[in-house]
GROMACS .gro file of C-alpha atoms in nm:
model
  378
    1MET     CA    1   0.372   7.190   6.836
    2ALA     CA    2   0.421   6.793   6.838
    3TYR     CA    3   0.543   6.623   6.508
    4GLU     CA    4   0.242   6.388   6.373
    5PRO     CA    5   0.466   6.144   6.177
    6GLU     CA    6   0.315   6.037   5.835
    7ARG     CA    7   0.059   5.762   5.810
    8THR     CA    8   0.158   5.455   5.668
    9GLY     CA    9  -0.015   5.118   5.625
   10GLN     CA   10  -0.008   4.809   5.473
   11VAL     CA   11   0.120   4.853   5.095
   12GLN     CA   12  -0.050   4.696   4.839
   13PRO     CA   13   0.104   4.758   4.438
   14LEU     CA   14  -0.114   4.918   4.224
   15ALA     CA   15  -0.128   4.641   4.002
   16ASP     CA   16  -0.328   4.430   4.214
   17LEU     CA   17  -0.511   4.779   4.262
   18ALA     CA   18  -0.619   4.734   3.927
   19ARG     CA   19  -0.699   4.363   3.916
   20ASN     CA   20  -0.936   4.380   4.219
   21GLY     CA   21  -1.119   4.719   4.091
   22ALA     CA   22  -1.079   4.858   4.410
   23ARG     CA   23  -1.034   5.220   4.525
   24GLU     CA   24  -0.749   5.338   4.717
   25GLU     CA   25  -0.839   5.369   5.089
   26PRO     CA   26  -0.679   5.582   5.383
   27GLY     CA   27  -0.308   5.410   5.497
   28LEU     CA   28  -0.246   5.210   5.179
   29VAL     CA   29   0.055   5.348   4.992
   30ARG     CA   30   0.042   5.328   4.567
   31VAL     CA   31   0.346   5.176   4.517
   32ARG     CA   32   0.450   5.120   4.153
   33VAL     CA   33   0.636   4.781   4.095
   34GLU     CA   34   0.900   4.757   3.845
   35ARG     CA   35   1.057   4.468   3.704
   36ASP     CA   36   1.422   4.460   3.559
   37ASN     CA   37   1.555   4.230   3.260
   38LEU     CA   38   1.570   3.934   3.381
   39ASP     CA   39   1.245   3.913   3.580
   40LEU     CA   40   1.107   3.969   3.234
   41ALA     CA   41   1.363   3.676   3.149
   42LYS     CA   42   1.206   3.458   3.391
   43ILE     CA   43   0.891   3.525   3.255
   44TRP     CA   44   0.911   3.444   2.914
   45SER     CA   45   1.049   3.077   3.054
   46ILE     CA   46   0.803   2.985   3.252
   47ILE     CA   47   0.606   3.090   2.939
   48GLY     CA   48   0.796   2.905   2.684
   49LEU     CA   49   0.811   2.614   2.879
   50PHE     CA   50   0.433   2.636   2.943
   51THR     CA   51   0.383   2.662   2.578
   52ILE     CA   52   0.640   2.312   2.459
   53ALA     CA   53   0.462   2.153   2.790
   54VAL     CA   54   0.111   2.159   2.609
   55LEU     CA   55   0.210   2.118   2.262
   56THR     CA   56   0.391   1.802   2.400
   57VAL     CA   57   0.042   1.700   2.550
   58VAL     CA   58  -0.145   1.772   2.211
   59TYR     CA   59   0.087   1.631   1.992
   60THR     CA   60   0.180   1.271   2.224
   61MET     CA   61  -0.195   1.273   2.282
   62SER     CA   62  -0.321   1.323   1.917
   63ALA     CA   63  -0.494   1.002   1.900
   64VAL     CA   64  -0.763   1.086   2.145
   65LEU     CA   65  -0.789   1.452   2.160
   66MET     CA   66  -0.791   1.530   1.844
   67PRO     CA   67  -1.174   1.337   1.763
   68ILE     CA   68  -1.253   1.466   2.151
   69THR     CA   69  -1.175   1.859   1.938
   70LEU     CA   70  -1.357   1.790   1.645
   71ALA     CA   71  -1.619   1.636   1.789
   72VAL     CA   72  -1.587   2.021   1.969
   73VAL     CA   73  -1.620   2.228   1.635
   74VAL     CA   74  -1.869   1.988   1.508
   75GLY     CA   75  -2.118   2.075   1.852
   76LEU     CA   76  -2.077   2.468   1.823
   77ILE     CA   77  -2.089   2.435   1.438
   78LEU     CA   78  -2.445   2.303   1.500
   79GLY     CA   79  -2.550   2.462   1.860
   80LEU     CA   80  -2.716   2.755   1.637
   81LEU     CA   81  -2.932   2.429   1.481
   82ALA     CA   82  -2.968   2.248   1.881
   83ASP     CA   83  -3.085   2.587   2.035
   84LYS     CA   84  -3.363   2.582   1.760
   85LEU     CA   85  -3.527   2.278   1.735
   86HIS     CA   86  -3.454   2.332   2.190
   87LYS     CA   87  -3.689   2.669   2.101
   88LEU     CA   88  -3.949   2.413   1.925
   89GLY     CA   89  -3.984   2.160   2.170
   90LEU     CA   90  -3.702   1.950   2.088
   91PRO     CA   91  -3.494   1.779   2.381
   92PRO     CA   92  -3.184   1.846   2.391
   93ILE     CA   93  -3.133   1.444   2.433
   94LEU     CA   94  -3.379   1.379   2.181
   95SER     CA   95  -3.185   1.699   1.948
   96ALA     CA   96  -2.871   1.550   2.010
   97ILE     CA   97  -2.962   1.221   1.881
   98LEU     CA   98  -3.138   1.354   1.602
   99LEU     CA   99  -2.814   1.628   1.500
  100SER     CA  100  -2.579   1.372   1.508
  101THR     CA  101  -2.775   1.055   1.364
  102LEU     CA  102  -2.803   1.289   1.101
  103PHE     CA  103  -2.441   1.451   1.049
  104GLY     CA  104  -2.328   1.034   1.087
  105LEU     CA  105  -2.505   0.942   0.839
  106GLY     CA  106  -2.410   1.284   0.586
  107VAL     CA  107  -2.052   1.101   0.637
  108PHE     CA  108  -2.184   0.773   0.561
  109LEU     CA  109  -2.305   0.859   0.235
  110ILE     CA  110  -2.019   1.025   0.104
  111VAL     CA  111  -1.795   0.774   0.218
  112ASN     CA  112  -2.044   0.527   0.026
  113ALA     CA  113  -2.054   0.757  -0.238
  114LEU     CA  114  -1.637   0.772  -0.279
  115ALA     CA  115  -1.599   0.375  -0.184
  116GLU     CA  116  -1.685   0.277  -0.538
  117PRO     CA  117  -1.443   0.501  -0.783
  118VAL     CA  118  -1.206   0.472  -0.555
  119ALA     CA  119  -1.164   0.086  -0.572
  120ASN     CA  120  -1.195   0.121  -0.965
  121LEU     CA  121  -0.922   0.352  -0.905
  122ALA     CA  122  -0.703   0.161  -0.763
  123GLN     CA  123  -0.719  -0.161  -0.949
  124ASN     CA  124  -0.668   0.072  -1.277
  125ALA     CA  125  -0.399   0.250  -1.109
  126PRO     CA  126  -0.119   0.028  -1.267
  127ASP     CA  127  -0.227   0.082  -1.620
  128MET     CA  128  -0.218   0.522  -1.575
  129VAL     CA  129   0.060   0.521  -1.379
  130GLU     CA  130   0.210   0.291  -1.701
  131GLY     CA  131   0.020   0.564  -1.942
  132ALA     CA  132   0.135   0.867  -1.793
  133VAL     CA  133   0.518   0.762  -1.779
  134LYS     CA  134   0.532   0.684  -2.187
  135ARG     CA  135   0.283   0.998  -2.160
  136ILE     CA  136   0.557   1.239  -1.981
  137MET     CA  137   0.872   1.082  -2.102
  138PRO     CA  138   0.943   1.308  -2.429
  139TYR     CA  139   0.881   1.630  -2.188
  140LEU     CA  140   1.085   1.447  -1.929
  141GLN     CA  141   1.404   1.339  -2.230
  142ARG     CA  142   1.426   1.724  -2.361
  143ILE     CA  143   1.557   1.871  -1.986
  144GLU     CA  144   1.917   1.659  -1.953
  145TRP     CA  145   1.990   1.766  -1.629
  146LEU     CA  146   1.748   1.523  -1.525
  147ARG     CA  147   1.865   1.226  -1.645
  148ILE     CA  148   1.580   1.085  -1.721
  149THR     CA  149   1.555   0.784  -2.003
  150PRO     CA  150   1.274   0.499  -2.046
  151ALA     CA  151   1.531   0.255  -1.868
  152SER     CA  152   1.479   0.451  -1.554
  153PHE     CA  153   1.115   0.398  -1.539
  154THR     CA  154   1.206   0.052  -1.637
  155SER     CA  155   1.396  -0.061  -1.285
  156GLY     CA  156   1.461   0.058  -0.969
  157PRO     CA  157   1.235   0.222  -0.742
  158VAL     CA  158   0.987   0.419  -0.995
  159SER     CA  159   0.998   0.108  -1.225
  160MET     CA  160   0.663  -0.010  -1.239
  161GLU     CA  161   0.807  -0.312  -1.009
  162GLY     CA  162   0.942  -0.102  -0.722
  163LEU     CA  163   0.591   0.121  -0.788
  164LEU     CA  164   0.383  -0.238  -0.728
  165THR     CA  165   0.620  -0.370  -0.377
  166ASN     CA  166   0.586   0.050  -0.253
  167THR     CA  167   0.199   0.015  -0.266
  168GLY     CA  168   0.178  -0.340  -0.101
  169SER     CA  169   0.402  -0.226   0.171
  170ILE     CA  170   0.173   0.142   0.158
  171LEU     CA  171  -0.203  -0.089   0.178
  172GLN     CA  172  -0.046  -0.282   0.467
  173LEU     CA  173   0.016   0.068   0.690
  174LEU     CA  174  -0.322   0.178   0.606
  175ALA     CA  175  -0.491  -0.138   0.720
  176ALA     CA  176  -0.232  -0.160   1.010
  177GLY     CA  177  -0.413   0.257   1.126
  178LEU     CA  178  -0.807   0.079   1.028
  179THR     CA  179  -0.835  -0.024   1.358
  180PRO     CA  180  -0.724   0.319   1.546
  181ALA     CA  181  -0.911   0.516   1.303
  182LEU     CA  182  -1.212   0.273   1.362
  183VAL     CA  183  -1.122   0.356   1.752
  184GLN     CA  184  -1.110   0.734   1.645
  185ALA     CA  185  -1.449   0.708   1.476
  186LEU     CA  186  -1.711   0.621   1.749
  187ILE     CA  187  -1.474   0.880   2.013
  188PHE     CA  188  -1.585   1.149   1.791
  189PHE     CA  189  -1.978   1.007   1.754
  190ALA     CA  190  -1.955   0.957   2.176
  191ALA     CA  191  -1.848   1.265   2.191
  192LEU     CA  192  -2.059   1.477   2.003
  193LEU     CA  193  -2.325   1.363   2.079
  194LEU     CA  194  -2.203   1.394   2.427
  195PHE     CA  195  -2.139   1.746   2.391
  196LEU     CA  196  -2.436   1.801   2.232
  197MET     CA  197  -2.665   1.690   2.489
  198GLY     CA  198  -2.477   1.913   2.781
  199ARG     CA  199  -2.412   2.144   2.605
  200LEU     CA  200  -2.624   2.402   2.795
  201GLN     CA  201  -2.463   2.270   3.088
  202LEU     CA  202  -2.130   2.284   3.025
  203ARG     CA  203  -2.208   2.666   2.863
  204LYS     CA  204  -2.341   2.739   3.183
  205ALA     CA  205  -2.058   2.626   3.406
  206LEU     CA  206  -1.762   2.819   3.220
  207ILE     CA  207  -2.006   3.108   3.295
  208LEU     CA  208  -2.051   3.076   3.645
  209THR     CA  209  -1.610   2.981   3.672
  210PHE     CA  210  -1.625   3.400   3.693
  211ARG     CA  211  -1.706   3.599   3.987
  212ASN     CA  212  -1.797   3.914   3.805
  213ARG     CA  213  -2.088   4.003   3.676
  214ASP     CA  214  -1.887   4.193   3.383
  215LYS     CA  215  -1.653   3.895   3.324
  216ARG     CA  216  -2.000   3.695   3.329
  217LEU     CA  217  -2.174   3.868   3.040
  218THR     CA  218  -1.814   3.882   2.832
  219ALA     CA  219  -1.782   3.521   2.845
  220ILE     CA  220  -2.170   3.505   2.722
  221ARG     CA  221  -2.064   3.759   2.482
  222ILE     CA  222  -1.775   3.542   2.349
  223LEU     CA  223  -1.957   3.223   2.325
  224ASN     CA  224  -2.276   3.384   2.154
  225ALA     CA  225  -1.980   3.501   1.914
  226ILE     CA  226  -1.826   3.158   1.824
  227GLU     CA  227  -2.129   2.944   1.760
  228GLU     CA  228  -2.271   3.241   1.551
  229ALA     CA  229  -1.971   3.307   1.331
  230LEU     CA  230  -1.840   2.869   1.266
  231GLY     CA  231  -2.216   2.861   1.197
  232PHE     CA  232  -2.223   3.157   0.954
  233TYR     CA  233  -1.855   3.048   0.768
  234PHE     CA  234  -1.947   2.663   0.738
  235ALA     CA  235  -2.303   2.708   0.663
  236THR     CA  236  -2.248   2.980   0.419
  237ALA     CA  237  -1.889   2.786   0.274
  238ALA     CA  238  -2.134   2.452   0.259
  239LEU     CA  239  -2.328   2.625  -0.023
  240VAL     CA  240  -2.051   2.801  -0.227
  241TYR     CA  241  -1.867   2.496  -0.257
  242ALA     CA  242  -2.153   2.250  -0.306
  243SER     CA  243  -2.219   2.458  -0.594
  244ILE     CA  244  -1.789   2.463  -0.736
  245GLY     CA  245  -1.842   2.067  -0.688
  246ALA     CA  246  -2.110   2.039  -0.888
  247VAL     CA  247  -1.935   2.321  -1.132
  248VAL     CA  248  -1.657   2.060  -1.130
  249THR     CA  249  -1.868   1.737  -1.214
  250VAL     CA  250  -1.963   1.947  -1.525
  251ILE     CA  251  -1.652   2.062  -1.610
  252ALA     CA  252  -1.509   1.696  -1.587
  253TYR     CA  253  -1.760   1.528  -1.774
  254PHE     CA  254  -1.751   1.778  -2.049
  255GLY     CA  255  -1.339   1.745  -2.043
  256GLY     CA  256  -1.301   1.369  -2.107
  257LEU     CA  257  -1.215   1.280  -1.696
  258SER     CA  258  -1.345   0.987  -1.596
  259MET     CA  259  -1.607   0.969  -1.252
  260PRO     CA  260  -1.698   1.340  -1.286
  261VAL     CA  261  -1.916   1.266  -0.933
  262LEU     CA  262  -1.591   1.175  -0.773
  263TRP     CA  263  -1.387   1.500  -0.916
  264GLY     CA  264  -1.690   1.744  -0.777
  265VAL     CA  265  -1.752   1.535  -0.440
  266PHE     CA  266  -1.278   1.571  -0.387
  267ALA     CA  267  -1.304   1.957  -0.483
  268PHE     CA  268  -1.635   1.961  -0.187
  269ILE     CA  269  -1.423   1.815   0.032
  270SER     CA  270  -1.094   2.018  -0.051
  271SER     CA  271  -1.234   2.334  -0.089
  272PHE     CA  272  -1.261   2.281   0.380
  273VAL     CA  273  -0.870   2.348   0.303
  274PRO     CA  274  -0.764   2.667   0.247
  275TYR     CA  275  -0.500   2.699  -0.004
  276LEU     CA  276  -0.377   2.328   0.046
  277GLY     CA  277  -0.714   2.214  -0.108
  278PHE     CA  278  -0.714   2.450  -0.359
  279ALA     CA  279  -0.369   2.319  -0.450
  280LEU     CA  280  -0.392   1.975  -0.487
  281MET     CA  281  -0.743   2.002  -0.679
  282THR     CA  282  -0.570   2.173  -0.953
  283LEU     CA  283  -0.256   1.979  -1.025
  284SER     CA  284  -0.513   1.628  -0.942
  285LEU     CA  285  -0.757   1.787  -1.237
  286ALA     CA  286  -0.371   1.903  -1.468
  287ALA     CA  287  -0.266   1.582  -1.408
  288ALA     CA  288  -0.553   1.334  -1.470
  289GLY     CA  289  -0.633   1.630  -1.829
  290ILE     CA  290  -0.326   1.518  -1.912
  291LEU     CA  291  -0.358   1.183  -1.899
  292SER     CA  292  -0.732   1.142  -2.112
  293HIS     CA  293  -0.564   1.403  -2.413
  294ASP     CA  294  -0.299   1.410  -2.624
  295THR     CA  295  -0.256   1.777  -2.647
  296LEU     CA  296  -0.091   1.940  -2.382
  297ILE     CA  297  -0.344   2.250  -2.430
  298ILE     CA  298  -0.666   2.062  -2.397
  299GLY     CA  299  -0.556   1.885  -2.108
  300VAL     CA  300  -0.531   2.103  -1.863
  301LEU     CA  301  -0.816   2.362  -1.996
  302PRO     CA  302  -1.013   2.161  -1.673
  303ALA     CA  303  -0.725   2.210  -1.387
  304LEU     CA  304  -0.760   2.632  -1.560
  305ALA     CA  305  -1.136   2.596  -1.556
  306PHE     CA  306  -1.135   2.526  -1.198
  307PHE     CA  307  -0.881   2.747  -1.108
  308SER     CA  308  -1.054   3.007  -1.247
  309ILE     CA  309  -1.393   2.966  -1.086
  310HIS     CA  310  -1.254   2.947  -0.680
  311LEU     CA  311  -1.023   3.211  -0.768
  312VAL     CA  312  -1.314   3.394  -0.830
  313THR     CA  313  -1.542   3.253  -0.569
  314GLU     CA  314  -1.236   3.263  -0.290
  315ASN     CA  315  -1.215   3.662  -0.351
  316LEU     CA  316  -1.541   3.835  -0.438
  317VAL     CA  317  -1.814   3.547  -0.381
  318ILE     CA  318  -1.752   3.475  -0.067
  319PRO     CA  319  -1.569   3.759   0.081
  320GLY     CA  320  -1.920   4.023  -0.058
  321VAL     CA  321  -2.190   3.754   0.137
  322MET     CA  322  -1.977   3.746   0.414
  323GLY     CA  323  -1.819   4.125   0.492
  324LYS     CA  324  -1.514   4.221   0.649
  325ARG     CA  325  -1.651   4.056   0.999
  326LEU     CA  326  -1.480   3.693   0.945
  327GLU     CA  327  -1.124   3.844   0.756
  328ILE     CA  328  -0.846   3.644   0.846
  329ASN     CA  329  -0.472   3.707   0.744
  330PRO     CA  330  -0.371   3.485   0.461
  331PHE     CA  331  -0.072   3.470   0.602
  332ILE     CA  332  -0.211   3.398   0.982
  333ILE     CA  333  -0.474   3.089   0.814
  334PHE     CA  334  -0.113   2.960   0.643
  335VAL     CA  335   0.080   2.874   0.922
  336ALA     CA  336  -0.236   2.732   1.080
  337ILE     CA  337  -0.299   2.482   0.884
  338ILE     CA  338   0.128   2.430   0.849
  339PHE     CA  339   0.133   2.384   1.207
  340TRP     CA  340  -0.125   2.182   1.304
  341SER     CA  341  -0.108   1.916   0.954
  342TRP     CA  342   0.216   1.890   1.146
  343MET     CA  343   0.070   1.811   1.487
  344TRP     CA  344  -0.240   1.590   1.373
  345GLY     CA  345  -0.225   1.537   0.986
  346ALA     CA  346  -0.511   1.593   0.706
  347VAL     CA  347  -0.771   1.608   1.007
  348GLY     CA  348  -0.491   1.892   1.225
  349ALA     CA  349  -0.536   2.048   0.855
  350MET     CA  350  -0.934   2.093   0.795
  351LEU     CA  351  -0.969   2.226   1.189
  352ALA     CA  352  -0.684   2.496   1.135
  353LEU     CA  353  -0.897   2.724   0.965
  354PRO     CA  354  -1.167   2.700   1.257
  355LEU     CA  355  -0.970   2.699   1.545
  356SER     CA  356  -0.832   3.037   1.384
  357LEU     CA  357  -1.198   3.141   1.315
  358ILE     CA  358  -1.255   3.070   1.717
  359VAL     CA  359  -0.939   3.198   1.853
  360MET     CA  360  -0.975   3.547   1.633
  361THR     CA  361  -1.357   3.537   1.807
  362ILE     CA  362  -1.210   3.641   2.103
  363ILE     CA  363  -0.917   3.877   2.050
  364ASN     CA  364  -1.174   4.093   1.854
  365GLU     CA  365  -1.481   4.009   2.169
  366THR     CA  366  -1.190   4.091   2.459
  367LEU     CA  367  -1.049   4.399   2.296
  368PRO     CA  368  -1.195   4.759   2.353
  369ASP     CA  369  -1.317   4.827   1.984
  370ASP     CA  370  -1.251   5.165   2.057
  371ARG     CA  371  -0.904   5.149   2.223
  372PRO     CA  372  -0.657   5.372   2.116
  373MET     CA  373  -0.470   5.384   1.794
  374PRO     CA  374  -0.132   5.484   1.714
  375GLN     CA  375  -0.010   5.760   1.538
  376LEU     CA  376   0.187   5.662   1.201
  377PRO     CA  377   0.423   5.944   1.082
  378GLY     CA  378   0.328   6.065   0.747
   0.00000   0.00000   0.00000
């Protein structure tokens, strides 16, 4: 009886078979590729170098990427409204022009409302600083290790003359940065208009980049989930934070603070930056209250009222309205705010939450719901 050798053929790794969705064919030998620690170190080194390169590009090109990213996020938020206008028979070009115009008008009205109070605040800043020094001096003198006396505020960098000199240099820096800010504003509105006009074409092109039908369906599901999550969150948050702004206006009015409407607008805007905006607003109300009243307890009442209202809103109202589908780990949000604030400043802090929502939505839609849960001891 003649010996017949074992049939062998082309070797194809298991990873390639799983990735291509192919079945094992006759003549193919299944080979399991095992990588040692050196191979893993090379892979992670390449990933790390690529991540550093991407972050470097994002940081150095912030003047261009920041307004474009902000325009894309705003366009995704307005995407649901654009779809409703399209269903009503409005062409995409007209809906894009209408939405971008309304958004620009809203920004203009907010800036115009803040211009006069901010100008008055800057004009009265020296008197406010002098009053603050006189008010807090008795408390500072009780802390001996600080070694602060009234003479500390009459000479040196914290004196009135030094503060005015530093204020002048700050104003010069702001004036120098005004032109780049205007250029970035133009980039933002142009990108927002063009994104809203070509949003459907971009969406279709992104979906068609995938050849597999299942992957195309997954891409459609992810895009729909991102638009729904962003639109639902910011629509609900805008209503809730507008209510907080109205309440803060009333608190500032009855709390004896000047320009109560300005405090309400600041409360509305700062609420969109989790944790940092809330802390800054509370400290600002406390400082303004202490300067406006002779009694320390009465001075901090507006800050305590805002603290209580915002605490109840963030922990009871918003989770009760939105449910658990948009919950993000608070530590992840905090780290994202710090990171994007370092990368892009104040705009980065405002973009931290939307970008976190986008990443969370992609992860939730990509990972299967029926994945096995680990068995924990106990």
